[in-house]
XYZ file of C-alpha atoms in Angstrom:
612
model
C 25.292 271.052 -41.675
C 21.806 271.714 -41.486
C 20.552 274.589 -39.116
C 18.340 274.161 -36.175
C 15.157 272.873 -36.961
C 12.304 275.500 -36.169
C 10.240 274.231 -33.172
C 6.532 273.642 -33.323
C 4.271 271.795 -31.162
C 2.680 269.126 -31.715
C -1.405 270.917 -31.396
C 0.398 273.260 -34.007
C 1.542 271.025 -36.018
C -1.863 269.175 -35.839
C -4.170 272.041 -36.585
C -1.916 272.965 -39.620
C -4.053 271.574 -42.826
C -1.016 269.895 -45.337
C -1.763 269.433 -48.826
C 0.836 266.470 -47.906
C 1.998 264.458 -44.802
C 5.031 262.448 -44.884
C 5.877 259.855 -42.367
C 8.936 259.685 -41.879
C 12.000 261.756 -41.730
C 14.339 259.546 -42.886
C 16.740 259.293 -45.719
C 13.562 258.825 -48.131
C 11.177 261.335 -46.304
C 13.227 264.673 -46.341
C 14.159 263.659 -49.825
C 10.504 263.553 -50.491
C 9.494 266.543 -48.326
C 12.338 269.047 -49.465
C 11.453 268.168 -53.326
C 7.380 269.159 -52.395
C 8.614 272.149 -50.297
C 10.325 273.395 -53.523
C 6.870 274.707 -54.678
C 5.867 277.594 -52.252
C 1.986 276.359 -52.883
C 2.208 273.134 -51.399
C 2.660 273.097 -47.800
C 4.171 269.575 -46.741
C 4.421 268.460 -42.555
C 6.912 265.903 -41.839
C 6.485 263.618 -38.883
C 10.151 261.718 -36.891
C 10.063 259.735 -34.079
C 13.021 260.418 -33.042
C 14.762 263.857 -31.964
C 16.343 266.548 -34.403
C 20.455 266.155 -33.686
C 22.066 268.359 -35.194
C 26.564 268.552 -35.521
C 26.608 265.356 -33.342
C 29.843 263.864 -32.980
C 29.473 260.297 -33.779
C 27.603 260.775 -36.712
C 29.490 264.069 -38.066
C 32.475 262.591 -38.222
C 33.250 259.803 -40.437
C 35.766 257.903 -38.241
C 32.870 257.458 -35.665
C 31.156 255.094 -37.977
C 29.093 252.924 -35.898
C 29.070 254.457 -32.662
C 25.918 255.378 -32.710
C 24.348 251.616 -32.911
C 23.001 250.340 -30.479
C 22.325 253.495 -28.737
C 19.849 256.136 -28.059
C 19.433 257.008 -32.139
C 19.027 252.924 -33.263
C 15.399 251.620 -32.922
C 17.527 248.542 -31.417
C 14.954 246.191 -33.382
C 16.030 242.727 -32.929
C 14.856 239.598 -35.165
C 13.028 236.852 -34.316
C 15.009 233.850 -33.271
C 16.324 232.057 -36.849
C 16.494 228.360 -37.193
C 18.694 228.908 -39.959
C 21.504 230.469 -37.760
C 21.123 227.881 -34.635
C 18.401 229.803 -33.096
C 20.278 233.029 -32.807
C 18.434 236.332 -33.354
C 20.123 239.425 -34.846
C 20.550 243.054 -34.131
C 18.430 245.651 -36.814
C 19.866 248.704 -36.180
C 17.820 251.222 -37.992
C 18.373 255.476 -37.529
C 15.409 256.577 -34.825
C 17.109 260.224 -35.991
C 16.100 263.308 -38.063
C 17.973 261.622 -41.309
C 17.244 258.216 -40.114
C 19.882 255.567 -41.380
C 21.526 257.659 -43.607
C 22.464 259.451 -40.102
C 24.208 255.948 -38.938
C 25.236 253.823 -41.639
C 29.016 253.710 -42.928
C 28.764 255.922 -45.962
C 29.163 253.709 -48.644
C 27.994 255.190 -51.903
C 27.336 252.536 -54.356
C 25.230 251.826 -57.207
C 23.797 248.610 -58.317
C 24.716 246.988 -62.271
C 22.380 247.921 -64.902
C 20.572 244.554 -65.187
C 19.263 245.077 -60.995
C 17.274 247.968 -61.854
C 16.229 246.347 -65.636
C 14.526 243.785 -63.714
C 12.279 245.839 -61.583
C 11.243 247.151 -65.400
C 10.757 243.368 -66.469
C 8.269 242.718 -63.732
C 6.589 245.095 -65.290
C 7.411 248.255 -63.378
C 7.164 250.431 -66.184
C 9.766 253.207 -65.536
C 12.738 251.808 -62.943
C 14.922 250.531 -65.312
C 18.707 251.477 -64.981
C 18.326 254.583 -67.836
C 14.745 255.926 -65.614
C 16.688 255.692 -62.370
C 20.211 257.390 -63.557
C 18.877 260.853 -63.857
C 17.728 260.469 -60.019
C 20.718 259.585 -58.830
C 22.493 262.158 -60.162
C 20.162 264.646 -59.408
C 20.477 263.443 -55.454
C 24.447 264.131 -55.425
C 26.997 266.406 -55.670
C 30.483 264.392 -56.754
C 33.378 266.362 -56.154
C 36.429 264.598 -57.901
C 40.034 264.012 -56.452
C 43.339 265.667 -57.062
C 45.598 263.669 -59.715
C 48.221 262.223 -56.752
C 45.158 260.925 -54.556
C 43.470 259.367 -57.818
C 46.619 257.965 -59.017
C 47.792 256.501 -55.833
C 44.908 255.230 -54.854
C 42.741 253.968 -57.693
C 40.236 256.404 -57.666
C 38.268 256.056 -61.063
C 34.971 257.048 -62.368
C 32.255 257.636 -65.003
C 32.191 261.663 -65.605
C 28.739 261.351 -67.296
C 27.307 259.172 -64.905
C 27.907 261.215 -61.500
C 25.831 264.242 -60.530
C 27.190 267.670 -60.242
C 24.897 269.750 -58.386
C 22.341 267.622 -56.173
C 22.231 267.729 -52.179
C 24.083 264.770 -51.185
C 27.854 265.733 -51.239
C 29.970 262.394 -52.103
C 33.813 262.427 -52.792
C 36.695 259.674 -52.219
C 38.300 259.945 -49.180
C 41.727 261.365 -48.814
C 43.467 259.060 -46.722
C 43.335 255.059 -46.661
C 44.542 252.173 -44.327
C 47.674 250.687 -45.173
C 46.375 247.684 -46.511
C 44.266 249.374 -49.577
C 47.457 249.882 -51.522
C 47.622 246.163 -52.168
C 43.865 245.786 -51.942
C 43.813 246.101 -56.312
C 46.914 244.501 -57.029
C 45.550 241.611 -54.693
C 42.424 240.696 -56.993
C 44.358 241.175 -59.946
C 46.219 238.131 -59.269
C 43.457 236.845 -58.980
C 42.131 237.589 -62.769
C 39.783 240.324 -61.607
C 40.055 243.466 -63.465
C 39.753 247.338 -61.253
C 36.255 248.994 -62.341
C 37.269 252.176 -63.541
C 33.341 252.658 -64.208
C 31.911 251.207 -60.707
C 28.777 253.433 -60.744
C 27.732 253.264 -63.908
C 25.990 250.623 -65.110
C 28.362 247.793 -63.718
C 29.726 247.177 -60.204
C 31.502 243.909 -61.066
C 35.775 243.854 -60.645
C 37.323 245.755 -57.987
C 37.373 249.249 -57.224
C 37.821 252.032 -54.487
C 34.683 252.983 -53.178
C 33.091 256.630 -52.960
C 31.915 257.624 -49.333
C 28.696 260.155 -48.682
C 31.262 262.866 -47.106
C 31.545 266.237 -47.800
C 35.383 266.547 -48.477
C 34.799 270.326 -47.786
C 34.068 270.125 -43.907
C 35.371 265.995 -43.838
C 31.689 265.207 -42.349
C 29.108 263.213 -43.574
C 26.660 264.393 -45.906
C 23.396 262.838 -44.790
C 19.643 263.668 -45.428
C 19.284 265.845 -42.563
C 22.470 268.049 -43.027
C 22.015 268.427 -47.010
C 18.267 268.111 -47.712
C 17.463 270.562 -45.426
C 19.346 273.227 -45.260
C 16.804 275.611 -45.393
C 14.750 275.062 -42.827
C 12.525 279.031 -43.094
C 10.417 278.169 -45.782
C 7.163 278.708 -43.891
C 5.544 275.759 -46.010
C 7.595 272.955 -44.652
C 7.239 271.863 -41.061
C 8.922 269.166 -39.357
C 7.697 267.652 -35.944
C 10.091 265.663 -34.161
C 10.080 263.032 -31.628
C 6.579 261.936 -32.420
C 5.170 258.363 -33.092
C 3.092 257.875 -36.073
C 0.083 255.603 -35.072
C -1.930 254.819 -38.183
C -3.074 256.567 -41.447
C -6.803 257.196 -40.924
C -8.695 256.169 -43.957
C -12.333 257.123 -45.000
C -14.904 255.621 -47.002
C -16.016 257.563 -49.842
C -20.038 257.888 -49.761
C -20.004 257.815 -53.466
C -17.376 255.199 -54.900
C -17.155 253.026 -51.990
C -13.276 253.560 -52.418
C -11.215 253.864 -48.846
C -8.963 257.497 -48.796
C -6.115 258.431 -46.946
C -6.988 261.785 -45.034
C -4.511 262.314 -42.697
C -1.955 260.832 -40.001
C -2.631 259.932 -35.883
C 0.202 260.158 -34.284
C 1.590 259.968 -30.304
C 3.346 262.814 -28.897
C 4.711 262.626 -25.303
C 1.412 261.565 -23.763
C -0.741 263.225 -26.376
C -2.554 261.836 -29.395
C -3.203 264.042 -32.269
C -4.409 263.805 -35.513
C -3.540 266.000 -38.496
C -5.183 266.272 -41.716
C -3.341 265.896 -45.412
C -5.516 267.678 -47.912
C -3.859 265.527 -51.217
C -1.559 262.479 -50.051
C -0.308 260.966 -47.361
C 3.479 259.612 -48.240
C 4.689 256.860 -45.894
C 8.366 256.809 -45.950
C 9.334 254.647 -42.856
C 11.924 252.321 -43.993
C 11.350 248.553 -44.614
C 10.276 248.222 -40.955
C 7.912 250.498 -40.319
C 6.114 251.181 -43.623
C 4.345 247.410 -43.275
C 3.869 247.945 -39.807
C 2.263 251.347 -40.403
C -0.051 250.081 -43.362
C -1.312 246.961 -41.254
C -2.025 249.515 -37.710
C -3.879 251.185 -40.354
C -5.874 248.293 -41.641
C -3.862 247.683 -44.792
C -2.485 243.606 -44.794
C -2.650 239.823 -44.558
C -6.901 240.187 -42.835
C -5.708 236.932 -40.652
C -2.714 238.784 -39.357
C -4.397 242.064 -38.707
C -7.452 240.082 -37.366
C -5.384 238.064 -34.719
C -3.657 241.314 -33.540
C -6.915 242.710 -32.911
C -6.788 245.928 -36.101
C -9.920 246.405 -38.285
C -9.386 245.084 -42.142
C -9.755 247.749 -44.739
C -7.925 246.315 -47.433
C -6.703 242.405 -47.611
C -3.560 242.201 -49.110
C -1.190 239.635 -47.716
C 1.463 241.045 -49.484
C 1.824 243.646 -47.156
C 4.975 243.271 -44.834
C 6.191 240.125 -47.095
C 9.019 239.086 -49.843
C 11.800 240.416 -47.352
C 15.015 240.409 -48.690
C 18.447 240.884 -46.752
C 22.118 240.853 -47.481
C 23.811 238.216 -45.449
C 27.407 238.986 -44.380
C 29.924 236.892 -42.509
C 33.395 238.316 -41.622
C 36.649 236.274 -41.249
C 39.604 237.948 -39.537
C 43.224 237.662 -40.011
C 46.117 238.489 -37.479
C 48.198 241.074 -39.561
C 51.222 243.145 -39.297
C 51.203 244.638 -35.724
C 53.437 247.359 -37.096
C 50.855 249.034 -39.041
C 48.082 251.603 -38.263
C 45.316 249.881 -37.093
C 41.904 251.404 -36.180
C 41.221 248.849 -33.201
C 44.297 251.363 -31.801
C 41.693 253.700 -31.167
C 39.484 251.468 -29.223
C 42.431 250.474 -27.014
C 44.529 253.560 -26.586
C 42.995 256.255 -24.641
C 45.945 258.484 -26.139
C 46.238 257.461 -29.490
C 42.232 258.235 -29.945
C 42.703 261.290 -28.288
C 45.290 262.224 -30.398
C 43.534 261.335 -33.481
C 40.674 263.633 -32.255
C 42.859 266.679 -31.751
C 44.128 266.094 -35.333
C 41.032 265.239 -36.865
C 39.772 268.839 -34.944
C 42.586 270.343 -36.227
C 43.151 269.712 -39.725
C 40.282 267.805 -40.674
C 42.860 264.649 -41.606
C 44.150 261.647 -39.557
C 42.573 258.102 -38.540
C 39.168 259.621 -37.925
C 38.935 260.383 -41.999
C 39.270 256.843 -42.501
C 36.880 254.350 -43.917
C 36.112 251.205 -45.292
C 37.144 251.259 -48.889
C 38.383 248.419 -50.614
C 35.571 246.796 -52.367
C 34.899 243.909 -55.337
C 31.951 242.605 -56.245
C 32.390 239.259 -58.399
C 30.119 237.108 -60.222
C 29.538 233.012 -58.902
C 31.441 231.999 -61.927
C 34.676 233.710 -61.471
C 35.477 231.493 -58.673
C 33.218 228.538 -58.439
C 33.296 225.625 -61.864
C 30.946 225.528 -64.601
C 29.617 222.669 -63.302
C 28.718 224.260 -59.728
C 27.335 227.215 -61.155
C 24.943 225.045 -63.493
C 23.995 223.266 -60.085
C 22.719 225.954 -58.414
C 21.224 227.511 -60.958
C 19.051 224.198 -61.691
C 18.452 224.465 -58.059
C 17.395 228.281 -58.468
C 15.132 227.237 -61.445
C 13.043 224.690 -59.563
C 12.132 227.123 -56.145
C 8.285 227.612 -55.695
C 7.909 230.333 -53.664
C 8.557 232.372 -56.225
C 6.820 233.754 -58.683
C 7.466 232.184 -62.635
C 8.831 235.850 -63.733
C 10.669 236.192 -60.288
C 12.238 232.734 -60.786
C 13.210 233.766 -64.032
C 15.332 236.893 -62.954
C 17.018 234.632 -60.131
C 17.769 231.568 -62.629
C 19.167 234.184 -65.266
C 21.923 235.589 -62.950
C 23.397 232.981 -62.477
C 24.679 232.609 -66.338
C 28.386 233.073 -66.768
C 27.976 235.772 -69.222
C 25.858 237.844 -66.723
C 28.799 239.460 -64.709
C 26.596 240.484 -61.917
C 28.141 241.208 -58.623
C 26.444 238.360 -56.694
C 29.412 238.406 -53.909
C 30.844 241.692 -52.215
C 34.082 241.221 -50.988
C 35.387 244.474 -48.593
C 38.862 244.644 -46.108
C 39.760 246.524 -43.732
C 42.252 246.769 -41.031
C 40.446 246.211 -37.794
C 38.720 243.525 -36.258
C 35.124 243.596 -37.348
C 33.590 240.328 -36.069
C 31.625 240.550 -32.928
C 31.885 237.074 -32.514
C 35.967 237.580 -32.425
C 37.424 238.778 -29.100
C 41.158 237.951 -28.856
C 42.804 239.083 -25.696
C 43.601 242.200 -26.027
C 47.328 241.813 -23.691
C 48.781 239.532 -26.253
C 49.898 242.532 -29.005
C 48.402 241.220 -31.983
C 46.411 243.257 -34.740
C 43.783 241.837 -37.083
C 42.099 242.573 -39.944
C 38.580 241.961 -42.103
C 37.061 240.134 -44.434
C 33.504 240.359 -45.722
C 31.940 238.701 -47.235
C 28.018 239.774 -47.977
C 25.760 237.668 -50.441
C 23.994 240.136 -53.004
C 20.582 238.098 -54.426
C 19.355 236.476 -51.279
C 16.938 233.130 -51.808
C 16.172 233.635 -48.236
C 13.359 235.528 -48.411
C 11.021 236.513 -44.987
C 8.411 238.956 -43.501
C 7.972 241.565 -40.828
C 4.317 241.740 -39.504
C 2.285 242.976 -36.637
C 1.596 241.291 -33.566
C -1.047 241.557 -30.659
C 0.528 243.017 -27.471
C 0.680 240.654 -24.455
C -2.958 239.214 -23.300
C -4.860 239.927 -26.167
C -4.265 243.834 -26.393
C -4.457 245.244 -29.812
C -1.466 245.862 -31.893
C -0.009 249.184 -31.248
C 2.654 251.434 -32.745
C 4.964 251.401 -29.773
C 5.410 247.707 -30.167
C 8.280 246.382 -32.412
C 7.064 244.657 -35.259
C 8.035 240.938 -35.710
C 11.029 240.688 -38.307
C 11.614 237.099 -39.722
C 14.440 237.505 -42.425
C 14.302 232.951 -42.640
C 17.592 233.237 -43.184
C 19.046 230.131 -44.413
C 15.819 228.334 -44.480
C 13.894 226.260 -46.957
C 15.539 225.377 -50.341
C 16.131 228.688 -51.016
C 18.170 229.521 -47.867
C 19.988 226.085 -48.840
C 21.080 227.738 -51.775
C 22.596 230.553 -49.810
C 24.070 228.794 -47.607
C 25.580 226.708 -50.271
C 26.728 229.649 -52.047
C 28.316 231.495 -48.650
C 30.289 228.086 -47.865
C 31.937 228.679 -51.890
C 32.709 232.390 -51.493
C 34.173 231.474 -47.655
C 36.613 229.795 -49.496
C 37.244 232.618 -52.289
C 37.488 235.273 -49.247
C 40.375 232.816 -47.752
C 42.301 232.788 -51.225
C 41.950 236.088 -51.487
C 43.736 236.728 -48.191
C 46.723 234.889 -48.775
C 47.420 236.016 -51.884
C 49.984 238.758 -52.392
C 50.736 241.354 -52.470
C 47.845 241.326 -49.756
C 49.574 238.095 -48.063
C 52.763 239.902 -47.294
C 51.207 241.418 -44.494
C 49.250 238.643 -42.924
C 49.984 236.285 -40.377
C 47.299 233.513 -40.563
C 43.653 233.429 -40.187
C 42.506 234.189 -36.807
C 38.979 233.365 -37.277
C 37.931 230.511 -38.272
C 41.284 228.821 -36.734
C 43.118 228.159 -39.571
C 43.191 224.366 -37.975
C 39.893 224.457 -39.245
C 41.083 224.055 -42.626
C 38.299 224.766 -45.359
C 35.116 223.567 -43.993
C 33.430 226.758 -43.069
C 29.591 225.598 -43.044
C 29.368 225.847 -39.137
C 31.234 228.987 -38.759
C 28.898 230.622 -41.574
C 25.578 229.402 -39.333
C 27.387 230.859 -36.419
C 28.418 233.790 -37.294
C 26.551 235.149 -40.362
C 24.571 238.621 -39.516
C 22.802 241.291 -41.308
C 24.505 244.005 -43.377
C 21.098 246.191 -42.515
C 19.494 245.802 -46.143
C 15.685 244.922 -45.891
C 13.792 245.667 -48.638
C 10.955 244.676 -50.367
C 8.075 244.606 -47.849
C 5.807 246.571 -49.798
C 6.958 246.194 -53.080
C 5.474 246.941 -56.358
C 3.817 244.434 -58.036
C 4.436 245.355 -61.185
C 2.435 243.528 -64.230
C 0.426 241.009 -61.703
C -0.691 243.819 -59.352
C -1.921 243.618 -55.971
C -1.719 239.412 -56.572
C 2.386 240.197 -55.823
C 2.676 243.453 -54.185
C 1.248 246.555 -52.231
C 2.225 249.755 -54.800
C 1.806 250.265 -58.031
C 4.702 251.959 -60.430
C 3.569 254.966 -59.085
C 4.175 253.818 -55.361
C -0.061 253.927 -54.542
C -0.775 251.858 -52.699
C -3.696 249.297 -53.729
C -6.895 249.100 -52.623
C -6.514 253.232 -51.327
C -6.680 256.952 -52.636
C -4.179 259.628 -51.503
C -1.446 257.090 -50.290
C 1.846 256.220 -51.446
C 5.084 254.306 -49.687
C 8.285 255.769 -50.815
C 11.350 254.620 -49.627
C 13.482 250.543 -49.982
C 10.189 248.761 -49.245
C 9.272 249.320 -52.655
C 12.267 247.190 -54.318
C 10.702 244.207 -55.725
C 13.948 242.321 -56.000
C 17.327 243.012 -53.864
C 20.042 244.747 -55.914
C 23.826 243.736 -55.355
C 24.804 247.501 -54.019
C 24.620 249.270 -50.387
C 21.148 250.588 -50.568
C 21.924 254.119 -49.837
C 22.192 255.955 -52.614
C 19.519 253.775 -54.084
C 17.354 255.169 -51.775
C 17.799 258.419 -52.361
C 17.314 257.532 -56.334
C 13.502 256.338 -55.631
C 12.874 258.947 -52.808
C 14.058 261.956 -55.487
C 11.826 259.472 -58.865
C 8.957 259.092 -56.261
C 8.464 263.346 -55.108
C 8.824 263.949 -58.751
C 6.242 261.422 -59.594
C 4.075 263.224 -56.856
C 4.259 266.236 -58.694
C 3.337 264.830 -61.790
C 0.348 263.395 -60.236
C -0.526 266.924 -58.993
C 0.017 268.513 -62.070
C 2.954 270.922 -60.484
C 5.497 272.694 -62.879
């Protein structure tokens, strides 16, 4: 784990002069910042709003997955109401954390197919195809490979040339795996798909045991705070926690008219400060807060940043738009009661503290166990020719998109793609929180997912004036509108979800996966097959966003707010690095993806700043 982070105050922090500033010490930002800090003659400051945590509990230990949401370490954003989903608005939980989500998420450690990242490229993003990207990713991770029972048992294959051997982030397959993932392969082979023995690299399509972000070493999770800094002396790095970044000041140039980025305001306790950043200024707040940052700083639509009362610098209305999401709904089964079942845990004061004590102990046991079982499949391999050539007519005719964008979309939907457009993960467990069976009547359950990969729904997240007219500030959430399920793109979605509902139910009940389960739980099986109102009732977020400052590849600032480079338009001395940046959603858990552009982005800084 990393070791206490060195305190300094905020008027120290702010009368230090940085060569660079980065906002944000996230899963992207200490990526960034560690990379810079390499090179003892740039000094780099690093600004969190939340606290430095270091060996805490629920996010140290892997079977504590989720325990932190919702709490003190989640931002707690919340959407805005979604006509789509019958009004309802959903949870964002994003990491308010030194290591930001990577410090809460559930350690999935997936790449996307080749063809995801090859169509950044073909928007004209020169450099972030699939063969640009791999060397990042393996130089983020350290893949430590599994004994020859564990592998064997358990499925666990991989690509030898396309893992990293020596990079921060230590990944590994777990050890031990709920009862149901030994029929989890056989399952989908009945059903004609094939196990992925090369999952991460290049294609993500069949089934296949996943790889977790845990260091099988210590059994904790390996996270951006515990493994990107580790060495937290050199006197050129400094990190200030628990302080709110309030804008990027920008200055005019006297000569070339052009507006710079020279340095960061920022809240701390009831203190504003402003430090200075001598070369760059490197946003890395997520796909929340990087839009909001840019438009408190001037940077956006000039009619939204007008009505919430901020000064307009540069007009781009691209800023804070093309939000993508993966949309996940989860249907639950009533299993085998005699089997190990992690809602034991929740109910069982003694089994969970036993579990604990073992877990303490021997680093093995119920709290080593994750979510494993995995396929992504392509439209085709369950839905007719003909309803595949529906939707993608349907795909080719949308016009909110651009004609390259529509392009991409239409294309993926070709049988001979074999693109992972569905994700299909179960577990033991109930994991619906619209499913609460009574917990006296002895019966276990267990889950389904299913989470749609290319998204038509497509939204924004924008400023907004505080209440009577006050000016936008930082301290107010922004206003996150995913559409979900709206306009005839969300009609596509919700067409497609209704399809792989079905799939997810076949799946289910066949065997060898069938031998354990009862019936469905939820939907009632009396429902039968007609799933539409259940979807709009149930489906939530699987905490994707990206896209809301995206680069705009060959048509510029006219579709996005970075370049190839991640500079941002219109400004000198300012970059966004982190999932804002993804032009198009990729059919993978965005984590290590993340960690990909943060590691491609700090070595395009130093590039640009002619380091070696």
């Amino acid at each position: 784990m990393a070791q206490q982070i060195p305190s300094i105050t905020a008027t120290e922090f702010a009368s230090r002069r940085f060569d660079f500033v980065v906002v944000g010490g996230g899963t992207a930002g200490l990526v960034v910042a560690a990379r810079l800090s390499e090179h003892s003659g740039l000094s780099v400051g690093v600004i969190e709003a939340g606290p430095a945590v270091i060996d805490h509990e629920h996010i140290s230990v892997p079977g504590h997955y989720g325990r932190t949401i919702g709490g003190p370490l989640d931002w707690k954003f919340e959407t805005t109401p979604q006509p789509g989903l019958g009004g309802r608005s959903l949870a964002w939980p994003r990491g308010k954390v030194l290591g930001g989500t990577s410090a809460l998420n559930f350690m999935a450690w997936n790449r996307a197919s080749r063809e995801d990242y090859d169509a950044w490229s073909q928007l004209g993003n020169t450099g972030w195809g699939w063969d640009d990207l791999l060397p990042f990713f393996k130089k983020s991770e350290t893949f430590r490979p599994p004994d020859q029972q564990n592998r064997e048992q358990n499925k666990l294959f991989y690509d030898a040339e396309a893992v990293g051997t020596s990079g921060p982030i230590q990944i590994s397959y777990a050890t031990e795996y709920s009862a149901s993932h030994q029929l989890w392969h056989d399952t989908l082979h009945a059903l004609d798909a094939e196990t992925n023995e090369k999952h991460v690299g290049g294609s993500n399509v069949g089934v296949w045991t996943n790889i977790l972000s845990v260091d099988p070493s210590s059994v904790t999770r390996s996270y951006a705070a515990s493994s990107y800094l580790p060495n937290t002396s050199r006197s050129n790095l400094s990190v200030l926690t628990d302080a709110l970044v309030t804008r990027v000041t920008l200055s005019k140039s006297d000569s070339t008219g052009e507006w710079e980025a020279t340095g960061v305001s920022f809240r701390h306790g009831d203190e504003d400060f402003t430090v200075f950043a001598a070369r760059e200024v490197i946003i890395c707040a997520g796909s929340v807060q990087s839009p909001q940052i840019l438009e408190l700083s001037g940077i956006g639509n000039q009619e939204i940043l007008a009505q919430a009362g901020v000064e307009v610098k540069i007009n781009n209305p691209n800023v804070g738009e093309n939000l993508q999401d993966h949309i996940m709904a989860a249907m639950i089964f009533e299993v085998d009661p005699s089997l190990p079942n992690p809602d034991d845990l929740k109910a069982d004061d003694a089994a969970a503290a036993a579990a604990k004590e073992q877990y303490e102990q021997t680093k093995t046991g119920p709290l080593t166990i994750l979510a494993n079982s995995m396929s992504y499949l392509p439209f085709s391999h369950f839905m007719s020719t003909d309803t595949v050539q529906s939707l993608a007519d349907k795909a080719a005719s949308l016009q909110e998109f651009t004609a390259q964008d529509r392009a991409i979309r239409h294309a993926r939907f070709d049988p001979q793609a074999k693109l992972g457009q569905i994700e299909y993960i179960f577990d033991l467990g109930n994991w619906s929180p619209f499913f609460r069976p009574d917990p006296s009547d002895g019966k276990k359950y267990a889950t389904c997912l299913q989470i749609l990969q290319y998204p038509f729904s497509k939204g924004n997240i924008h400023i907004r004036p505080g209440p009577d007219g006050v000016p936008a500030s930082a301290a107010d959430k922004p206003q996150i509108d995913p559409k979900y399920y709206e306009g005839p793109g969300g009609q596509i979605d919700l067409e497609t979800m209704e399809y792989c509902a079905k799939f997810a139910d076949k799946i289910v009940k066949t065997k060898p996966l069938a031998n354990i389960v009862k019936a469905r739980a939820f939907p009632p099986a009396s429902d039968g097959d007609d799933f539409k109102d259940w979807i709009v009732s149930t489906t939530i977020t699987d905490w994707h966003p990206v896209g809301t400052c995206a680069m705009g590849g060959r048509l510029g600032i006219q579709s996005g707010v970075v370049d190839e480079r991640l500079r941002v338009y219109g400004v000198r001395n300012l970059r966004v690095i982190d999932a804002s940046i993804m032009p198009l959603q990729i059919s993978a858990h965005l984590q290590a993806t993340v960690y990909a552009i943060a590691e491609k982005g700090a070595h395009m800084v130093l590039e640009d700043t002619a380091v070696n």
